[in-house]
Every structure is written in C-alpha cells, then in structure tokens.
Amino acid sequence: MKKLHLLLFVFLGFHSFVKAQDGGVYFASNPTLTPDGKTVIFSYEGDLWKVDINNPAAVRLTAMQGEETNPRVSPDGKWLAFSSNQFGNNDIYVMPLAGGEIRQLTFHDASDVVDSWSWDSKSIYFNSDRYNRFSEYKVTYTGGTPVRLFENFFNTIHGVFEHPQTGELFFNNTWESIYFPSRKHYKGAYNPDIQSYNPKTKVYKQYTDWVGKDFWATLDQKGNIYFVSDEGNQEYN
C-alpha cells in the first residue's frame, strides 16, 4: 500500500456558528472550504450558507425550493457549484461565490450530484444514475451537454477529482462508498479503494488495498492525496 496522507476533518467555524444561534443549529451538513481556507460553506435547512471561520454570523446563499447540497468552490474562488432537487431530482447549478444569478447546468431526470471542479475552474465533475447505477460526467460551468468520462470501462465510478499537474483522475467505484458511507466495519468484495486513471497516458493505478473502506478522497495543489479510512481503529479517520 502506498503511503498517502490521511485526512483529518476539522470543521472550523461550526462551533461558533452554533453558539450564535438562539435555538441552536442541528443537522448542518456538507461543509466545504473556500480555497483560501477562510470560509466554510454548508447545507442547513435545505439551503446553502457561508460563514467566516473568525465570524460566527452565517449568511444564506440560496433560498430555492427543495434542498441544496454538495457545495463545491472553484479553485479560483469565483464560483460555487452545487446540487438541488427543486424540480424533483438533483441537477447541477452554479452561481458566483460573491452572490448573483444562479444558473441550472443539467436538466436530466436522473440524479446529478456534484463531486469536484477541474483545476482550471472551467468544468464540474458530477456523478449521475443516468447510466448504470452511477457513473461520472463532466459539464462546463457555462453549460452545454454533459460528457460521460469513460465509454467502455470505469462505468461505476464517483467522487472524481483530477490531479493538478498530470490530469490523472482519482475515484472510488463501489456502492459502499456512494450509497452506504455510514455503514461501518464492512469488509468484503465491494470495499472502496482509492484508484485512478490517466486519460492521457492510459495508465491505471490502485493506491490503497485495505480490506475495509478508503474513500472521500481529495487532493491539494501539490498533488498530496487526503482520504478517509477505517484502517487504524475501525472508525472513520
């Protein structure tokens, strides 16, 4: 197993946000950080909010029908992509992070869920059940027809993100990481590992081989990979 950097989730700012509310805040979810690490964006009561890690006052970003989830900020810090089910199923939306017009990017009757941005801040990776139980697509932030990443293989992947230098695409490919992330202690044929495929060089790699779960991966601008695993003490760390 190659040595990777384990990801320790520290959700700064949430404690202050909770204390600032009269009745307390419960079930805030889907937190993500802006590239400068100064702002947390999260889902709460069906809408997206942002809060400065040094200021407990949160600001609502959306007030749409349905629920907005999976917020992701573009690497240049200008755009916020997210999923919303305001019309009955999840579609991909984008808006300026500073506020402004919200644009719908996908219109399929399947469930489209945001995974990540490309490093040039021009495209959004998302998983969808429009083909197989789940597979990965890419759409530009200006809209247009989404493109399925792989036509003949890796057809059940999700959580895709790209390497900033090589273009290597990292992913998980089992239902344990997409449908059952809260099921602990699973060890079997469908345990998720961190894998990748480079469309340019046609090289496939498997980075982990733990019999449990290695998932929820991401990486920084230097190419260091961070992920969650239950290898250490049977808990997600």
XYZ file of C-alpha atoms in Angstrom:
237
model
C 0.000 0.000 0.000
C 1.468 3.344 -0.980
C 1.747 5.904 1.746
C -0.883 8.607 1.458
C -1.832 11.459 3.683
C -4.816 10.669 5.886
C -7.456 13.325 6.010
C -8.498 14.712 9.372
C -11.753 16.620 9.028
C -11.771 19.726 11.230
C -14.840 21.809 10.622
C -13.702 25.176 11.916
C -16.329 27.797 12.479
C -19.267 25.490 13.173
C -18.951 25.693 16.943
C -19.082 29.470 16.825
C -21.993 29.367 14.391
C -23.993 27.075 16.669
C -23.388 29.293 19.695
C -24.541 32.344 17.769
C -27.994 30.922 17.106
C -30.739 31.338 19.697
C -32.143 27.825 19.447
C -29.006 26.019 18.347
C -28.295 24.542 14.939
C -28.776 20.852 14.225
C -28.052 18.775 11.131
C -25.826 21.270 9.334
C -24.076 19.168 6.690
C -21.974 19.031 3.523
C -19.291 21.507 4.654
C -16.642 22.668 2.202
C -13.855 25.231 2.432
C -13.012 28.050 0.069
C -9.512 27.776 -1.468
C -8.123 30.388 0.941
C -9.368 28.356 3.915
C -11.195 31.334 5.419
C -14.841 30.479 4.689
C -16.979 27.398 5.283
C -19.966 26.752 3.023
C -22.542 24.217 4.207
C -26.134 22.990 3.899
C -28.684 23.845 6.552
C -32.479 23.525 6.408
C -32.335 22.903 2.663
C -30.290 25.981 1.753
C -26.604 26.840 1.437
C -24.914 29.146 3.907
C -21.433 30.563 4.335
C -19.623 31.576 7.488
C -16.215 33.134 8.066
C -14.161 30.977 10.416
C -13.463 34.081 12.519
C -17.032 35.426 12.499
C -19.996 33.454 13.912
C -22.591 35.233 11.741
C -23.632 32.978 8.853
C -25.019 34.332 5.566
C -27.580 32.495 3.465
C -26.543 31.969 -0.151
C -29.622 30.235 -1.598
C -33.375 30.282 -0.972
C -34.564 27.863 -3.628
C -37.360 25.316 -3.479
C -36.099 21.871 -2.480
C -32.711 21.123 -0.959
C -29.291 22.396 -1.977
C -26.394 20.059 -1.193
C -22.816 19.187 -2.131
C -21.410 22.709 -2.466
C -18.007 22.942 -4.168
C -15.989 26.116 -4.730
C -13.937 26.512 -7.889
C -10.138 26.628 -7.407
C -10.058 30.284 -8.455
C -12.549 31.071 -5.686
C -15.059 32.709 -8.027
C -17.788 30.084 -8.487
C -19.941 27.850 -6.331
C -21.351 24.650 -7.816
C -23.992 22.602 -6.009
C -26.835 20.139 -6.470
C -30.504 20.981 -5.944
C -33.696 18.951 -6.221
C -36.038 21.914 -6.609
C -37.711 20.212 -9.588
C -37.903 16.751 -8.026
C -34.464 15.328 -8.856
C -30.933 16.602 -8.319
C -29.483 18.820 -11.036
C -26.246 20.795 -11.172
C -26.309 24.545 -10.527
C -23.644 27.242 -10.417
C -23.526 30.782 -9.036
C -20.893 33.453 -8.337
C -19.496 32.894 -4.863
C -19.854 36.601 -4.166
C -23.562 36.354 -4.990
C -25.543 36.738 -8.170
C -27.528 34.782 -10.719
C -27.984 31.038 -10.149
C -27.784 29.046 -13.386
C -29.008 25.481 -13.921
C -26.473 23.389 -15.859
C -28.118 19.950 -16.150
C -31.717 19.063 -16.983
C -31.807 15.263 -16.929
C -34.434 13.348 -14.946
C -31.652 11.388 -13.228
C -29.929 12.458 -10.010
C -26.851 14.610 -10.732
C -24.565 15.155 -7.724
C -21.539 17.474 -7.709
C -18.159 15.870 -6.983
C -15.460 18.433 -7.784
C -14.100 21.150 -10.074
C -11.372 20.918 -12.676
C -8.245 22.823 -11.687
C -8.763 25.413 -14.415
C -12.149 26.268 -12.804
C -13.946 25.701 -16.107
C -15.606 22.307 -15.610
C -17.541 20.439 -12.927
C -17.311 16.692 -12.329
C -20.519 15.045 -11.135
C -21.908 11.554 -10.642
C -25.273 10.529 -12.028
C -27.504 7.481 -12.341
C -28.465 8.371 -15.914
C -26.213 5.480 -16.976
C -25.755 2.357 -14.813
C -26.425 2.738 -11.107
C -23.874 5.556 -11.038
C -21.202 6.902 -13.360
C -19.221 10.103 -13.809
C -19.793 13.098 -16.065
C -18.262 16.475 -16.764
C -20.011 19.743 -17.670
C -18.602 23.227 -18.216
C -19.595 25.977 -15.817
C -21.178 27.840 -18.746
C -23.492 24.903 -19.520
C -23.842 22.614 -22.515
C -24.196 18.866 -22.954
C -22.510 16.842 -20.176
C -19.873 14.333 -21.280
C -19.539 10.857 -19.744
C -15.917 10.364 -18.720
C -15.476 6.746 -19.810
C -17.393 4.983 -22.548
C -16.277 1.362 -22.112
C -14.743 0.960 -18.665
C -14.837 2.526 -15.179
C -18.574 2.851 -15.633
C -19.433 2.704 -11.929
C -17.273 5.471 -10.512
C -17.916 8.536 -8.382
C -16.069 11.083 -6.274
C -13.868 12.023 -9.223
C -11.212 14.720 -8.887
C -8.228 15.475 -11.075
C -4.519 15.867 -10.409
C -3.416 19.497 -10.877
C -0.352 18.639 -12.964
C -0.847 15.272 -14.663
C -4.590 15.232 -15.337
C -4.861 11.871 -13.565
C -8.462 11.203 -12.458
C -8.959 9.716 -8.981
C -12.122 7.899 -7.939
C -13.968 5.237 -5.952
C -16.093 2.670 -7.772
C -18.294 0.713 -5.352
C -21.715 1.224 -3.843
C -20.252 1.011 -0.342
C -18.717 4.477 -0.719
C -21.580 6.125 -2.607
C -24.702 4.527 -1.075
C -23.540 3.236 2.323
C -20.854 5.592 3.666
C -22.316 5.343 7.174
C -22.168 1.515 7.279
C -19.211 0.755 9.498
C -16.951 -2.293 9.603
C -17.812 -3.589 6.145
C -15.056 -5.765 4.732
C -15.678 -7.581 1.511
C -15.573 -7.595 -2.252
C -17.114 -4.133 -2.523
C -14.831 -2.267 -0.167
C -13.805 1.031 -1.811
C -10.177 1.843 -2.597
C -8.532 4.970 -3.960
C -7.931 4.387 -7.663
C -7.017 6.482 -10.681
C -6.865 6.519 -14.449
C -4.958 8.954 -16.631
C -6.826 9.595 -19.909
C -3.642 10.968 -21.484
C -1.264 8.091 -20.698
C -3.925 5.326 -20.362
C -2.357 4.267 -17.055
C -4.498 2.789 -14.263
C -3.348 2.781 -10.630
C -4.724 1.468 -7.351
C -3.348 3.409 -4.393
C -4.864 1.534 -1.448
C -5.599 -2.112 -0.720
C -7.107 -2.094 2.779
C -9.905 -4.694 3.179
C -12.129 -2.002 4.716
C -13.114 1.420 3.414
C -10.809 4.021 1.856
C -12.945 6.795 0.419
C -13.971 10.506 0.442
C -10.668 11.452 -1.155
C -9.411 14.825 -2.345
C -6.036 16.426 -3.027
C -4.225 19.751 -2.780
C -2.374 21.833 -5.376
C 0.837 19.910 -4.701
C -0.806 16.577 -5.509
C -0.982 15.277 -1.924
C -3.972 12.958 -1.515
C -6.204 13.040 1.560
C -8.837 10.442 2.307
C -10.938 8.804 4.997
C -10.231 5.244 6.132
C -11.302 2.865 8.912
C -7.971 1.050 8.821
C -6.480 2.494 12.009
C -9.075 1.758 14.692
C -12.176 0.611 12.793
C -13.530 4.181 12.867
C -13.502 6.735 10.062
C -10.347 8.831 10.386
